[in-house]
Coordinates of C-alpha atoms and ligand atoms in Angstrom, one line a residue:
X1 CA 0.0 -0.1 0.0
X2 CA 1.1 3.5 -0.7
X3 CA 0.0 6.2 1.9
X4 CA 0.8 9.9 2.7
X5 CA 1.1 10.5 6.3
X6 CA 1.4 14.1 7.5
X7 CA 3.4 14.3 10.8
X8 CA 2.8 17.4 13.0
X9 CA 5.4 17.4 15.8
X10 CA 4.2 20.6 17.5
X11 CA 5.7 21.7 20.5
X12 CA 7.5 20.7 23.8
X13 CA 8.1 17.0 23.8
X14 CA 6.0 16.7 20.6
X15 CA 9.0 16.3 18.3
X16 CA 10.6 13.6 20.5
X17 CA 7.7 11.3 20.8
X18 CA 6.5 11.7 17.2
X19 CA 10.0 10.7 16.0
X20 CA 9.6 7.3 17.9
X21 CA 6.1 6.7 16.3
X22 CA 7.5 7.5 12.8
X23 CA 10.5 5.0 13.6
X24 CA 7.8 2.4 14.3
X25 CA 5.7 3.1 11.3
X26 CA 8.9 2.9 9.2
X27 CA 9.4 -0.5 10.6
X28 CA 5.9 -1.5 9.7
X29 CA 6.5 -0.2 6.1
X30 CA 9.6 -2.2 5.8
X31 CA 8.2 -5.5 7.2
X32 CA 5.0 -5.4 5.4
X33 CA 6.2 -3.7 2.2
X34 CA 4.2 -0.6 2.2
X35 CA 5.2 2.7 1.1
X36 CA 4.5 5.4 3.7
X37 CA 5.6 8.9 2.7
X38 CA 5.9 11.2 5.7
X39 CA 5.5 15.1 5.3
X40 CA 6.2 17.3 8.3
X41 CA 4.3 20.5 8.9
X42 CA 4.2 23.2 11.6
X43 CA 1.3 23.6 14.1
X44 CA 0.8 25.3 17.4
X45 CA 3.6 27.5 19.0
X46 CA 6.2 26.2 16.5
X47 CA 3.9 27.7 13.6
X48 CA 3.1 31.0 15.5
X49 CA 6.9 31.6 15.9
X50 CA 7.3 31.5 12.2
X51 CA 4.1 33.1 10.8
X52 CA 2.1 34.1 13.9
X53 CA -0.7 31.7 12.8
X54 CA -1.0 28.4 14.9
X55 CA -2.6 26.6 11.8
X56 CA -0.9 27.9 8.6
X57 CA -2.9 27.4 5.5
X58 CA -0.3 25.2 4.1
X59 CA -0.4 22.9 7.1
X60 CA -4.3 22.5 6.7
X61 CA -3.9 21.8 3.0
X62 CA -1.2 19.3 3.4
X63 CA -3.3 17.5 6.1
X64 CA -6.4 17.6 3.8
X65 CA -4.4 16.0 0.9
X66 CA -2.9 13.2 3.0
X67 CA -4.4 9.9 4.0
X68 CA -3.9 10.3 7.7
X69 CA -2.3 12.8 10.3
X70 CA -0.1 12.0 13.2
X71 CA 0.1 14.8 15.6
X72 CA 2.0 14.9 18.9
X73 CA 1.1 18.0 21.1
X74 CA 0.8 21.7 21.1
X75 CA 1.3 24.5 23.5
X76 CA 3.8 25.8 26.3
X77 CA 4.8 28.5 28.6
X78 CA 6.3 30.7 25.8
X79 CA 2.7 31.2 24.3
X80 CA 0.8 31.1 27.6
X81 CA -0.1 34.7 28.0
X82 CA -3.6 34.7 29.3
X83 CA -4.2 38.0 27.5
X84 CA -2.8 36.7 24.2
X85 CA -5.4 36.7 21.4
X86 CA -3.8 33.8 19.6
X87 CA -2.8 30.6 21.4
X88 CA -1.2 27.3 20.1
X89 CA -4.4 25.3 21.0
X90 CA -6.3 27.2 18.4
X91 CA -4.2 25.4 15.9
X92 CA -5.3 22.0 17.3
X93 CA -8.9 23.1 17.5
X94 CA -8.9 24.5 14.0
X95 CA -7.5 21.4 12.6
X96 CA -10.0 19.1 14.3
X97 CA -12.8 21.4 13.0
X98 CA -11.2 21.9 9.5
X99 CA -10.8 18.0 9.1
X100 CA -14.3 17.4 10.4
X101 CA -13.1 14.7 12.7
X102 CA -16.1 14.6 15.0
X103 CA -15.5 11.4 16.7
X104 CA -12.5 11.1 19.0
X105 CA -11.8 7.4 20.0
X106 CA -9.8 7.2 23.3
X107 CA -9.3 3.6 24.3
X108 CA -8.4 3.0 27.8
X109 CA -6.5 -0.3 28.5
X110 CA -4.7 -1.3 31.6
X111 CA -1.6 -3.4 30.8
X112 CA -1.2 -6.1 33.6
X113 CA 2.5 -5.1 34.0
X114 CA 1.4 -1.5 35.0
X115 CA -1.0 -2.5 37.7
X116 CA 1.4 -0.9 40.2
X117 CA 1.2 2.4 38.4
X118 CA -2.7 2.4 38.1
X119 CA -4.7 4.1 40.7
X120 CA -7.4 1.3 40.9
X121 CA -7.1 -1.2 43.4
X122 CA -5.7 -4.5 42.0
X123 CA -7.6 -6.6 44.4
X124 CA -10.7 -5.1 43.2
X125 CA -10.2 -5.0 39.4
X126 CA -7.1 -6.3 37.5
X127 CA -8.4 -5.8 34.0
X128 CA -9.7 -2.7 32.2
X129 CA -10.4 -2.3 28.6
X130 CA -13.0 0.7 27.8
X131 CA -13.3 2.9 25.0
X132 CA -14.4 6.7 25.4
X133 CA -15.8 8.2 22.2
X134 CA -15.6 12.0 22.7
X135 CA -17.4 14.5 20.4
X136 CA -14.7 16.6 19.0
X137 CA -15.7 19.3 16.8
X138 CA -18.7 20.8 18.8
X139 CA -20.0 21.8 22.3
X140 CA -18.6 24.2 24.6
X141 CA -15.1 24.1 22.7
X142 CA -16.8 25.8 19.6
X143 CA -19.9 27.7 20.9
X144 CA -20.1 31.4 21.2
X145 CA -17.9 33.0 23.8
X146 CA -17.0 36.4 24.9
X147 CA -16.7 39.1 27.6
X148 CA -19.1 41.7 28.8
X149 CA -19.0 44.6 31.2
X150 CA -22.3 45.6 32.8
X151 CA -22.2 48.5 35.1
X152 CA -18.4 48.0 35.5
X153 CA -18.7 44.4 36.3
X154 CA -16.6 42.3 34.2
X155 CA -18.1 38.9 33.0
X156 CA -17.4 36.2 30.5
X157 CA -19.3 33.3 28.8
X158 CA -19.0 30.3 26.8
X159 CA -21.8 28.5 25.2
X160 CA -22.4 24.6 25.1
X161 CA -24.4 24.1 22.0
X162 CA -25.2 20.9 20.3
X163 CA -27.5 20.1 17.3
X164 CA -29.4 16.8 17.0
X165 CA -27.3 15.7 13.9
X166 CA -24.1 16.3 15.7
X167 CA -25.1 14.1 18.5
X168 CA -26.6 11.5 16.4
X169 CA -23.5 10.9 14.3
X170 CA -21.1 10.7 17.2
X171 CA -23.6 8.3 19.1
X172 CA -23.8 6.0 15.9
X173 CA -19.9 5.9 15.9
X174 CA -20.1 4.6 19.5
X175 CA -22.8 2.0 18.9
X176 CA -21.0 0.7 15.7
X177 CA -17.9 0.2 17.8
X178 CA -19.6 -1.3 20.7
X179 CA -21.0 -4.0 18.4
X180 CA -17.4 -5.1 17.9
X181 CA -16.8 -5.0 21.6
X182 CA -18.9 -6.1 24.7
X183 CA -22.0 -4.5 23.2
X184 CA -22.6 -1.8 25.8
X185 CA -23.0 2.0 25.5
X186 CA -23.1 4.5 28.2
X187 CA -24.0 8.0 27.1
X188 CA -22.7 10.5 29.7
X189 CA -24.2 14.0 30.2
X190 CA -25.5 16.5 32.6
X191 CA -29.2 16.4 31.8
X192 CA -30.3 17.2 35.2
X193 CA -28.9 20.7 34.7
X194 CA -28.0 21.5 31.1
X195 CA -30.5 21.8 28.3
X196 CA -27.8 20.9 25.7
X197 CA -27.6 17.7 27.8
X198 CA -31.2 17.0 27.7
X199 CA -31.1 17.3 23.9
X200 CA -28.1 15.0 24.0
X201 CA -29.8 12.6 26.2
X202 CA -33.0 12.5 24.1
X203 CA -31.1 12.0 20.9
X204 CA -28.9 9.3 22.3
X205 CA -31.8 7.4 23.6
X206 CA -33.5 7.6 20.2
X207 CA -30.4 6.3 18.3
X208 CA -30.1 3.5 20.8
X209 CA -33.4 2.2 19.6
X210 CA -31.6 1.4 16.3
X211 CA -29.2 -1.0 18.1
X212 CA -31.5 -3.3 19.9
X213 CA -28.6 -5.7 20.4
X214 CA -26.5 -3.3 22.3
X215 CA -27.2 -2.4 25.9
X216 CA -27.6 1.2 26.6
X217 CA -27.8 3.6 29.5
X218 CA -27.4 7.3 30.2
X219 CA -25.4 8.6 33.2
X220 CA -24.6 11.9 34.7
X221 CA -21.0 13.0 34.3
X222 CA -20.5 13.4 38.1
X223 CA -21.5 9.9 38.7
X224 CA -19.5 8.6 35.6
X225 CA -16.4 10.3 37.0
X226 CA -16.9 8.4 40.3
X227 CA -17.7 5.1 38.8
X228 CA -14.9 5.4 36.3
X229 CA -12.2 5.3 39.3
X230 CA -13.9 3.0 41.4
X231 CA -15.6 0.3 39.0
X232 CA -14.1 1.1 35.3
X233 CA -15.4 -2.3 34.2
X234 CA -19.0 -1.3 34.4
X235 CA -18.1 0.6 31.1
X236 CA -17.5 -0.7 27.6
X237 CA -18.1 2.2 25.5
X238 CA -18.7 5.8 26.8
X239 CA -20.0 8.5 24.4
X240 CA -19.9 12.0 25.6
X241 CA -19.5 15.7 24.7
X242 CA -16.3 17.5 24.0
X243 CA -15.5 18.8 27.4
X244 CA -16.8 16.0 29.5
X245 CA -14.7 13.6 27.2
X246 CA -11.6 15.8 27.8
X247 CA -11.8 15.6 31.5
X248 CA -12.9 11.9 31.8
X249 CA -10.0 10.7 29.6
X250 CA -7.4 12.4 31.8
X251 CA -9.0 10.8 34.7
X252 CA -9.2 7.5 32.8
X253 CA -5.3 7.7 32.1
X254 CA -4.7 7.3 35.7
X255 CA -6.4 3.8 35.4
X256 CA -4.0 3.1 32.7
X257 CA -1.2 4.1 34.8
X258 CA 0.0 7.2 33.0
X259 CA -0.9 10.0 30.5
X260 CA 1.9 8.5 28.6
X261 CA -0.2 5.4 27.8
X262 CA -3.3 6.6 26.2
X263 CA -3.5 7.2 22.4
X264 CA -6.5 8.6 20.5
X265 CA -7.7 8.7 17.0
X266 CA -10.3 11.2 15.6
X267 CA -12.4 10.3 12.6
X268 CA -14.9 11.9 10.6
X269 CA -17.2 11.1 7.6
X270 CA -14.4 11.4 5.2
X271 CA -10.5 10.7 5.2
X272 CA -8.2 11.7 6.6
X273 CA -8.2 10.7 10.5
X274 CA -6.2 12.7 13.0
X275 CA -4.2 10.6 15.5
X276 CA -2.6 11.9 18.6
X277 CA -1.9 11.1 22.2
X278 CA -4.2 12.3 24.9
X279 CA -1.3 14.1 26.8
X280 CA 0.1 17.7 26.3
X281 CA 3.5 19.0 25.3
X282 CA 4.9 18.6 28.8
X283 CA 7.2 21.6 28.3
X284 CA 9.4 21.0 31.4
X285 CA 10.5 17.6 30.1
X286 CA 11.5 18.9 26.6
X287 CA 14.8 17.6 25.2
X288 CA 15.5 15.2 28.1
X289 CA 14.8 11.9 26.5
X290 CA 12.6 10.9 29.5
X291 CA 8.9 10.9 28.4
X292 CA 6.8 7.9 27.4
X293 CA 6.4 7.7 23.7
X294 CA 4.0 4.8 23.9
X295 CA 0.7 7.0 23.6
X296 CA 2.1 8.3 20.3
X297 CA 3.2 5.0 19.1
X298 CA -0.3 3.4 20.0
X299 CA -1.9 6.3 18.2
X300 CA 0.3 5.3 15.0
X301 CA -1.2 1.9 15.4
X302 CA -4.7 3.5 15.5
X303 CA -3.8 5.4 12.4
X304 CA -3.1 2.2 10.7
X305 CA -6.3 0.6 11.9
X306 CA -8.8 3.4 11.3
X307 CA -7.4 5.3 8.4
X308 CA -5.4 2.9 6.3
X309 CA -7.4 -0.3 7.3
X310 CA -4.2 -2.2 8.2
X311 CA -5.4 -4.1 11.1
X312 CA -2.8 -6.7 11.3
X313 CA -0.1 -4.1 11.3
X314 CA -1.9 -2.1 14.0
X315 CA -2.1 -5.3 16.1
X316 CA 1.6 -6.0 15.5
X317 CA 2.5 -2.6 17.0
X318 CA 0.3 -3.3 20.0
X319 CA 1.7 -6.6 20.5
X320 CA 5.2 -5.2 20.4
X321 CA 4.3 -2.6 23.1
X322 CA 2.9 -5.4 25.1
X323 CA 6.1 -7.6 24.7
X324 CA 8.4 -4.6 25.5
X325 CA 6.4 -4.1 28.9
X326 CA 6.6 -7.7 29.5
X327 CA 10.3 -7.7 29.1
X328 CA 10.5 -5.2 31.9
X329 CA 11.4 -1.9 30.1
X330 CA 9.9 1.2 31.5
X331 CA 10.0 5.0 31.1
X332 CA 10.1 7.1 34.1
X333 CA 6.4 7.7 34.3
X334 CA 5.6 3.8 34.6
X335 CA 8.7 2.8 36.4
X336 CA 8.8 0.3 39.3
X337 CA 11.3 -1.7 41.3
X338 CA 12.8 -4.6 39.3
X339 CA 12.3 -3.0 36.0
X340 CA 14.7 -1.4 33.5
X341 CA 14.6 2.3 33.1
X342 CA 14.8 3.5 29.5
X343 CA 14.6 6.7 27.8
X344 CA 12.2 7.9 25.0
X345 CA 14.2 7.0 22.0
X346 CA 15.3 3.6 23.7
X347 CA 11.6 2.8 24.3
X348 CA 10.8 3.5 20.6
X349 CA 13.7 1.5 19.3
X350 CA 12.8 -1.4 21.6
X351 CA 9.2 -1.5 20.1
X352 CA 10.4 -1.1 16.5
X353 CA 13.0 -3.9 17.1
X354 CA 10.6 -6.2 18.6
X355 CA 8.3 -6.0 15.6
X356 CA 11.2 -7.2 13.3
X357 CA 11.6 -10.1 15.6
X358 CA 8.0 -11.1 15.7
X359 CA 8.1 -11.1 11.9
Ligands
IPM1 C1 -6.8 17.0 24.5 C2 -6.3 18.3 25.0 C3 -6.7 19.5 24.1 C4 -8.3 19.5 24.5 C5 -6.2 20.8 24.6 C6 -4.7 20.9 24.2 C7 -6.9 22.0 23.6 O1 -6.4 18.5 26.4 O2 -6.7 16.8 23.4 O3 -7.5 16.4 25.4 O4 -8.8 20.0 25.4 O5 -9.0 18.9 23.5
MG2 MG1 -7.2 16.9 27.4

């Protein structure tokens, strides 16, 4: 297969982790005889430094012309001025919106080798495998916002707005994926307070009727947050809005042991998909070869699965990650006694080498 993959290293540790994912993808291309063409472009703070624009037109255009996009992370203290009108994050949000990737798949898997790093109690649960489907191009992230000044009192507002079609399409993605899993969907909202959540709940419940073979319930986000850390196995597929999904997946990463373990893939009605770890640019660790590249490497596996339909190759990467963890190699974030500490690029190389060995 031939594929064009746009690589967006972004800021902070982004270039370091994305380099390891590209290393693994090149190994895949070699072993399975694919031709992957990697094209790099600027996004976020790195792009602002050059042109002032966190999402240059040429970046968006290159992304639109490619088969899939691998992005690391954006943002950092250099561009953090709260009064600035342009921020690196706008590049990321603009890209998601521009590509129309409305469904963000965030799988949460606890590797048994990482039980010590997980916040859950191993005597209660030793096996977690759930999927959060986060709506990614609507909701409060994209609603109207502004500031006002009434009689000298400063105020600000953000609007959480969803349309029925926006909810329908992301809920359908969740149900379709649940059919290939344990056949259970939980829709998470705040329908006891928010009107947009009442619309979300009505719509999700109606779509659920199209899937009589899949179990369905709706849950308030506060209860879901509590259950997620205490009984993560009550969930199979969670579908929720943009902001709730953002918060719940950072929470869920602690079940998996580290932010450095959680990949994600955003898909829309058309190609290309956008694949990125759920973590940020971790500026204080930049250039130290200490961060965990596994979240980005697993995002590359999702890229193969969802955008290029290379299931076997995706699985091979996931198996290599599992094998390297079994062998006792750990980056700092998931380290424990009796394991071998490795840096970012060593971890990437171990995973790439392991793929060649399992050929
Ligand atoms: C994520 C991140 C982003 C988000 C930030 C960097 C804008 O937290 O992908 O979860 O909130 O979507
Ligand atoms: Mg987040």
